[in-house]
Coordinates of C-alpha atoms and ligand atoms in Angstrom, one line a residue:
X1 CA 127.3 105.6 65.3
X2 CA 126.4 101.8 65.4
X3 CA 124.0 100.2 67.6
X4 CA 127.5 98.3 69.4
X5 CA 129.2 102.3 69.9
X6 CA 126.0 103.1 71.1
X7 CA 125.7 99.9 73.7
X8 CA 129.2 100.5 74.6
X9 CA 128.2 104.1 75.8
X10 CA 124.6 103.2 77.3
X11 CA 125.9 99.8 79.3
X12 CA 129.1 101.7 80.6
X13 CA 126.4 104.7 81.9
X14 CA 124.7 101.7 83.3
X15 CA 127.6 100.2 86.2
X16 CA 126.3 101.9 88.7
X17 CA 122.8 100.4 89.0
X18 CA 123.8 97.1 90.9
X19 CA 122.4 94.0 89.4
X20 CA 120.3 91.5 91.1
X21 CA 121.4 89.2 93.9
X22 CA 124.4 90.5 95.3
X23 CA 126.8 93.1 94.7
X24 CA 128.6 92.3 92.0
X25 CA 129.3 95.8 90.3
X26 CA 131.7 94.2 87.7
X27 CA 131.5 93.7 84.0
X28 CA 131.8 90.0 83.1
X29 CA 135.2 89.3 81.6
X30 CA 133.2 88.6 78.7
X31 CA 134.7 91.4 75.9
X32 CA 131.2 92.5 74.8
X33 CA 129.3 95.8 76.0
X34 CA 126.4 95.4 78.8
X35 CA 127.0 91.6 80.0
X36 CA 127.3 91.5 83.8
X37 CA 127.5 88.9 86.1
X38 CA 125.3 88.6 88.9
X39 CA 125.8 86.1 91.2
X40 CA 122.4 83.9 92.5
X41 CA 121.8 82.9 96.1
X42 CA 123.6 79.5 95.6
X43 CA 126.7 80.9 94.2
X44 CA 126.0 80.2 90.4
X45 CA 126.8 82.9 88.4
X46 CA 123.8 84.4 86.4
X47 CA 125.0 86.7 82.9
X48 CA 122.6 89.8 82.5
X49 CA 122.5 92.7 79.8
X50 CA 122.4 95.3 81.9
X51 CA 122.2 99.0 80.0
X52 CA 120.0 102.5 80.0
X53 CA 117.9 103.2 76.8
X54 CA 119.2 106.5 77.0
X55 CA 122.1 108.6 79.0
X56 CA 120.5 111.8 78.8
X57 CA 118.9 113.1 81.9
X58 CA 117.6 116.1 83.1
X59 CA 118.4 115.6 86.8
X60 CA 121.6 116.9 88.3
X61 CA 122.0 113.8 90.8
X62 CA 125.7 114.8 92.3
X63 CA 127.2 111.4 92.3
X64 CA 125.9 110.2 89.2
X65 CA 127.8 110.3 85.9
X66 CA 124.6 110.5 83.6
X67 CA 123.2 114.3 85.6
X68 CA 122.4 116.9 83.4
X69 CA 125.5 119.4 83.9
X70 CA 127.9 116.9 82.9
X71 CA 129.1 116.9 79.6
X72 CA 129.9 114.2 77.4
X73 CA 128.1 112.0 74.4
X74 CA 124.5 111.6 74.7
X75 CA 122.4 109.1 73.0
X76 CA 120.0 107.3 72.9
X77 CA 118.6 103.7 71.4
X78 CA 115.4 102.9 70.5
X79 CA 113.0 100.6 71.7
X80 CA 113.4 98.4 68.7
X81 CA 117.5 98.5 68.7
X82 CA 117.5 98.0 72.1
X83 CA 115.1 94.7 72.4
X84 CA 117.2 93.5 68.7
X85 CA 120.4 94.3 70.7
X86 CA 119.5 92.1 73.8
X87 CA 117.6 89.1 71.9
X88 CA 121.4 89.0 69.6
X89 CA 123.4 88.4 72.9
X90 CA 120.2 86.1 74.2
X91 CA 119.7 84.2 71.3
X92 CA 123.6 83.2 71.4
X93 CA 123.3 81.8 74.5
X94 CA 125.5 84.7 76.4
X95 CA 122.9 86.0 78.4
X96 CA 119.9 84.9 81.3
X97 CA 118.0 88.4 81.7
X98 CA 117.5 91.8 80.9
X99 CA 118.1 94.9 83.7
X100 CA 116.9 97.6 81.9
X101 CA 117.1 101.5 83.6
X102 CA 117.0 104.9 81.7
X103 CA 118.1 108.5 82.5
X104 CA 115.0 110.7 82.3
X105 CA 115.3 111.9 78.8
X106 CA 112.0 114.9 78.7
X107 CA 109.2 114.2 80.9
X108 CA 109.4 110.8 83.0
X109 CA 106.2 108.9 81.8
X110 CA 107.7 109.3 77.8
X111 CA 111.3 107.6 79.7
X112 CA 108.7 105.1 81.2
X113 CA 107.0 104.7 78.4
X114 CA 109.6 103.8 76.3
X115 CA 111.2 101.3 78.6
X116 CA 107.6 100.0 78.4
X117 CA 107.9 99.4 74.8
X118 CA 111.3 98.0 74.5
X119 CA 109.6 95.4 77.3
X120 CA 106.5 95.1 75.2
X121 CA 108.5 94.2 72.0
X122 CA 110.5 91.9 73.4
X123 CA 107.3 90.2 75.5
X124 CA 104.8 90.1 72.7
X125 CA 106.9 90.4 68.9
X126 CA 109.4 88.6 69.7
X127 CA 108.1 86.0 72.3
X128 CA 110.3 86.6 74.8
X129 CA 109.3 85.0 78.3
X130 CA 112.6 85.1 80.3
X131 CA 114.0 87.5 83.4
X132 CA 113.6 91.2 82.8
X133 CA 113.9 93.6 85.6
X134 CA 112.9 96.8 84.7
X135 CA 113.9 100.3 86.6
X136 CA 110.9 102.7 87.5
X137 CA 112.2 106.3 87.1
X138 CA 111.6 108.7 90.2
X139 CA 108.2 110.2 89.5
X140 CA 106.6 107.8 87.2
X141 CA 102.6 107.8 86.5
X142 CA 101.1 105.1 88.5
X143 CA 99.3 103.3 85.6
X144 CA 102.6 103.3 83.6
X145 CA 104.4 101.5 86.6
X146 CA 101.4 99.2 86.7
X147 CA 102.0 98.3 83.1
X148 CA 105.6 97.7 83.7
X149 CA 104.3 95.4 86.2
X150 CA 102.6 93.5 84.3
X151 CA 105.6 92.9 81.8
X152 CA 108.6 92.5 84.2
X153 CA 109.5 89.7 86.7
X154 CA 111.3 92.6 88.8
X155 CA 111.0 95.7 89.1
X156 CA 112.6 98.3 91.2
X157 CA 112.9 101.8 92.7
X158 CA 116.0 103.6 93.8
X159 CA 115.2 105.5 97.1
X160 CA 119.2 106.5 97.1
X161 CA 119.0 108.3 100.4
X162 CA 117.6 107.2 103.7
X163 CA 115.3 110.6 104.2
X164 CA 114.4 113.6 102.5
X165 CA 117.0 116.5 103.7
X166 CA 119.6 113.5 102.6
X167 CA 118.7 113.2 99.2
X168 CA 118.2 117.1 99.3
X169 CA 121.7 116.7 99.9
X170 CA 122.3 114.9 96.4
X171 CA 119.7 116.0 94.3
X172 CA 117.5 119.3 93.5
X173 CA 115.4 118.0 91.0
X174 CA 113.9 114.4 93.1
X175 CA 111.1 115.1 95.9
X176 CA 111.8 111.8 98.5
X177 CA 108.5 111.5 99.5
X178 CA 107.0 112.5 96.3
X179 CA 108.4 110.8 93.7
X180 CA 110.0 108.0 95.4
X181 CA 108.3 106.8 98.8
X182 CA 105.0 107.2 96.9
X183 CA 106.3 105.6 94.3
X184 CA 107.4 102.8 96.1
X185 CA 104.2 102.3 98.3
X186 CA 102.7 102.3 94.6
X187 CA 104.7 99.2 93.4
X188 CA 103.9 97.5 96.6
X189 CA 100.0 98.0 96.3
X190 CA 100.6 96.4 92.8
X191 CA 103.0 93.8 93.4
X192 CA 100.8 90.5 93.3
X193 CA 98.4 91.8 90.9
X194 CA 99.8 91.2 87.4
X195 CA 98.0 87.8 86.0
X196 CA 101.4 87.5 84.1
X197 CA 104.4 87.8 86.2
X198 CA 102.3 87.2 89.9
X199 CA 105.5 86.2 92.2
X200 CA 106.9 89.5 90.4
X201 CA 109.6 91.2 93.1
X202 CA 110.4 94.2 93.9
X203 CA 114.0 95.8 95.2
X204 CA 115.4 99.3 95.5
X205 CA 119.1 100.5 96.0
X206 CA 120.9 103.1 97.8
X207 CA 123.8 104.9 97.2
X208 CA 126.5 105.2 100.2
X209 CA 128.8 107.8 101.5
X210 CA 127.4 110.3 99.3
X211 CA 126.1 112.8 101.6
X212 CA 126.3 112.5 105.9
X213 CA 123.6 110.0 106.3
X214 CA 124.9 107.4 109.3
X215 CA 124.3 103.7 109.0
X216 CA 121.8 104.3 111.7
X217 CA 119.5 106.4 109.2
X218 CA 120.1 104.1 106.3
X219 CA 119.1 101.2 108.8
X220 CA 115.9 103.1 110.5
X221 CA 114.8 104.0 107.1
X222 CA 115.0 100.4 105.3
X223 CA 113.5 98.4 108.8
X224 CA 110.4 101.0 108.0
X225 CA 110.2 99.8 104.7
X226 CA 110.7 96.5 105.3
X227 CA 107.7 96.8 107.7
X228 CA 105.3 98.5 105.6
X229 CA 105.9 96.4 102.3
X230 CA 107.5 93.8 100.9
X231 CA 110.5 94.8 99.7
X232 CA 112.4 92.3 98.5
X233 CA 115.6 93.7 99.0
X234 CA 118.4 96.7 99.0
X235 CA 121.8 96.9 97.5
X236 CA 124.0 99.5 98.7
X237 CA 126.2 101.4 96.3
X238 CA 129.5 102.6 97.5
X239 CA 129.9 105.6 96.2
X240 CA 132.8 106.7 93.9
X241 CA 133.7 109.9 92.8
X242 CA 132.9 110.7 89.5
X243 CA 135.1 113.6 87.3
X244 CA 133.1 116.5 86.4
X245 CA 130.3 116.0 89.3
X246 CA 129.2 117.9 92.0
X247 CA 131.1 115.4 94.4
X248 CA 134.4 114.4 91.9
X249 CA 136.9 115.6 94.8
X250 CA 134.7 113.6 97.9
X251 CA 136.3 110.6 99.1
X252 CA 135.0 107.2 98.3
X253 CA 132.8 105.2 100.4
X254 CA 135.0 101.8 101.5
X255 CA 133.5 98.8 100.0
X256 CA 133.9 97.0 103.7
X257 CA 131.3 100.2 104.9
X258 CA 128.5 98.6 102.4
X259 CA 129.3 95.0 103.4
X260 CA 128.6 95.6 107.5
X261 CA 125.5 97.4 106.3
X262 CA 124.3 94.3 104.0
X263 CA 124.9 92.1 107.2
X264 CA 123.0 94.2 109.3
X265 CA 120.4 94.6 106.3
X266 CA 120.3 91.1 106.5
X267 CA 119.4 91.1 109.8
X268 CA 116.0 93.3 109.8
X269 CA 114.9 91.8 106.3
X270 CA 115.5 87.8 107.1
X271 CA 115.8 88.0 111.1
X272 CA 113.4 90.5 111.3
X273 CA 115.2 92.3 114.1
X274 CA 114.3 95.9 115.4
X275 CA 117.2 98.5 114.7
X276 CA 117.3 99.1 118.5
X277 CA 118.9 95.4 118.8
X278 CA 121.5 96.9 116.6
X279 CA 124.6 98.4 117.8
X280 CA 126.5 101.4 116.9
X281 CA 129.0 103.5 118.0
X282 CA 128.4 107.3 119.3
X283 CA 128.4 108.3 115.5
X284 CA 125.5 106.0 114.8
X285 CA 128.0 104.1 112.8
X286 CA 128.0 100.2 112.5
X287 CA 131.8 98.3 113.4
X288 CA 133.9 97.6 110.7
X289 CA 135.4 94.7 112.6
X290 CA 132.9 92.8 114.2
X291 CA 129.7 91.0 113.2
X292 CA 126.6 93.0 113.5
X293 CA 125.0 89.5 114.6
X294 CA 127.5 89.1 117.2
X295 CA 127.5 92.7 118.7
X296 CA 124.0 92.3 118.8
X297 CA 124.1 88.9 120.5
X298 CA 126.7 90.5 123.3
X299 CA 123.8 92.9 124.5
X300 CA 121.2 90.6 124.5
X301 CA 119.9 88.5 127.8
X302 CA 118.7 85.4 126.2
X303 CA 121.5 83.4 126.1
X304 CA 122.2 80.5 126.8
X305 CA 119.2 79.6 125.0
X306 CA 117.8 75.8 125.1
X307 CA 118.2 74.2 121.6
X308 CA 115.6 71.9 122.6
X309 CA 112.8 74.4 123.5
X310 CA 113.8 77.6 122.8
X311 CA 111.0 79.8 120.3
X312 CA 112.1 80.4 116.8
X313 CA 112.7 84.1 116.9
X314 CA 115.4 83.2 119.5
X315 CA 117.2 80.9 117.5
X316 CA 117.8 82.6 114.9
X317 CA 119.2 85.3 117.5
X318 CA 122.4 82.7 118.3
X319 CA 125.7 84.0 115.7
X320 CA 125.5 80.6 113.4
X321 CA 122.2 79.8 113.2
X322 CA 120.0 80.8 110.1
X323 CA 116.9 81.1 109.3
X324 CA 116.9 77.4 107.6
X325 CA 118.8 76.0 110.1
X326 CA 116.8 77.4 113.0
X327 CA 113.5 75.7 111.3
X328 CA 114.9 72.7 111.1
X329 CA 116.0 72.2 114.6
X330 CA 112.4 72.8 115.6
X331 CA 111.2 70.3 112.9
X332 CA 113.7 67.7 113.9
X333 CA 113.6 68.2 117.9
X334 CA 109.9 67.6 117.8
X335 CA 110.7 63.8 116.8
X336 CA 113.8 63.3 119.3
X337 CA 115.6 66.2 121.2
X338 CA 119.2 67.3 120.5
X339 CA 121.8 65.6 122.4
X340 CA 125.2 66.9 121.1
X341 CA 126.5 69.7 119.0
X342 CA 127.9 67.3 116.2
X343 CA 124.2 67.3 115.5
X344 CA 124.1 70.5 115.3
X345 CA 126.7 70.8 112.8
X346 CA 124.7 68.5 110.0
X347 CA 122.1 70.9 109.7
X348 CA 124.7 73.6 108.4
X349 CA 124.7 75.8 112.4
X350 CA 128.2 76.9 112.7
X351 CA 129.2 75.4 115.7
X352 CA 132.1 76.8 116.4
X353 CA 129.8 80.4 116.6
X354 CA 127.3 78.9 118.3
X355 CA 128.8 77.0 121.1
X356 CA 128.8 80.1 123.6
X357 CA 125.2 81.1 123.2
X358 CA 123.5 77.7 123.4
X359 CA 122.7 75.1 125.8
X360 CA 121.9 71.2 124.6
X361 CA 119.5 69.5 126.8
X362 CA 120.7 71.6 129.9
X363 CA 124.6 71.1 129.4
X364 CA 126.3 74.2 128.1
X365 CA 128.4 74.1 124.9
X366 CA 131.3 75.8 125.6
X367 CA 133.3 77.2 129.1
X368 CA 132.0 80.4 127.8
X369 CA 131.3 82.5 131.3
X370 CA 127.8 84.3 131.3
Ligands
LIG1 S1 117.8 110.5 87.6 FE1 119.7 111.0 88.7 S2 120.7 109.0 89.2 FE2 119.1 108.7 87.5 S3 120.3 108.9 85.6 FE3 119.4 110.9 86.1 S4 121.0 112.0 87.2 FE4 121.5 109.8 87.2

């Protein structure tokens, strides 16, 4: 088989890691195996090889196409053919970045070490000094995750599950707090430390709709991670059947149930709100139909708040203000106070939003009735 059979194989097994920035779990129209387009935070889209060095695992994950009782080709490239493979699309000018993840193929530190090499290679033979995120396998050694560290700009973890009897649910072979938690508070200890890659980032994904977890444990789970570390942030996978798994004949998880929980993500990562200022209904569900930010807004008592005094952490609680916008109404109403709403508006607060949960220099904004 050639190394481009084998890359068609390996990226395909690789879809269902999401790639960095936002949730775009498409290949690129590009006709050419592993090349994905991620989108960045200001909307320019970012081409990444994105594959596994190997599709053989040894865990019988239920959702995942790549678990051991499944039954289809199984390869494998090496370090060396994988680094040549990504340095021929990267040399052309097709792609920004490597995501490299791995099925656990024996023991996981040999997985981890050969990912380690394929990053080492491309680092130090072949000079390579652009975006690699590398993917730590459940379980991995702590010095071989520190080495990865010190080779990739990101790196991450998938907890997949929001506690232990959920991934139980999922997987026989993964301990939650063992090989993942621990895992995780491991990259955090390190991020930071690595004299190469210092402002190195770390991320981890879940996958959704896979067992009974509510958006209320997915939610608890991620605002105690956000606390203890510093998680940069989550994607959520939606799950999809796959044929021949454990879960082939479970209905999929709707694409609109991962976008509430990225809004309400959204909201204990950048807002740093408490899950209790969440709301959900009596299944510990979020709505599909309204804005977690506005639900949350309905139960609060602050509101009207003052534009012109009102503390930062309360801003940024009004539906159409953001985390930039509500630091730069403090910067600017130091100098000269707020007046009318139009001003407002400049700063990029959507008005419109706004208007019933804000006061201007006493007057409210709208005929809203509190
Ligand atoms: S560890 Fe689980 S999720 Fe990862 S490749 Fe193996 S079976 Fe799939």
């Amino acid at each position: 088989m050639t190394t481009l059979e084998k890359m068609k194989i390996l990226t395909d097994s690789a879809q269902y890691d999401l790639c960095d920035y936002v949730n775009h779990n498409k290949s690129s129209q590009i006709n050419l195996p592993g090349i994905y387009e991620a989108i960045g935070h200001d909307g320019c889209k970012i081409p990444l090889f994105k594959t596994l060095l190997t599709n053989k695992c040894k865990n019988d994950c239920k959702y995942c196409i790549n678990q051991s009782k499944r039954n289809f080709t199984r390869l494998e490239l090496s370090p060396e053919e994988l680094a040549k493979a990504f340095l021929g699309y990267y040399n052309r000018g097709m792609v920004n970045g490597l995501f490299l993840s791995s099925g656990i193929s024996g023991d996981v530190d040999s997985t981890m070490e050969k990912q380690i090499e394929t990053v080492h290679l491309l680092r130090n033979k072949y000079g390579y000094d652009d975006y690699i995120h590398l993917k730590v396998v459940p379980g991995a050694s702590k010095d071989s995750i520190k080495r990865a560290m010190a080779l990739a700009n990101r790196v991450s973890i998938n907890i997949e599950a929001a506690t232990p009897s959920g991934l139980a649910e999922l997987s026989s072979t993964k301990d939650y707090n063992k090989d993942i938690l621990k895992r995780l508070s491991w990259i955090n200890s390190l991020q930071h430390k690595s004299t190469t890659y210092p402002n190195s980032t770390h991320t981890t994904q879940l996958i959704v709709g896979a067992n009974n977890e509510s958006d209320k444990e997915i939610l608890t789970r991620m605002e105690k991670i956000y606390k203890n570390s510093d998680l940069k942030r989550t994607y959520f996978s939606a799950f999809t059947p796959i044929e021949e798994t454990d879960l082939g004949n479970k209905q999929a998880c709707s694409t609109d149930r991962t976008a509430k929980l990225y809004n309400a993500d959204s909201l204990l990562n950048d807002y740093h709100y408490n899950v209790k200022e969440l709301v959900f209904d009596e299944n510990d569900k979020l709505s599909l139909e309204q804005d977690p930010k506005i639900l949350s807004a309905e139960k609060m008592d602050i509101f009207p708040v003052e534009i012109n005094t009102a503390p930062f952490v309360e801003l940024i609680r009004v539906p159409g203000i953001g985390v930039k916008s509500a630091r730069q109404i403090i910067s600017i109403r130091k100098k000269m106070p707020f007046s009318k709403k139009e001003e407002l508006k400049k700063l990029g607060v959507v008005v419109d939003r706004a208007e019933p949960y804000i006061k201007i220099s006493g007057e409210y904004q709208t005929t809203f009735d509190f």
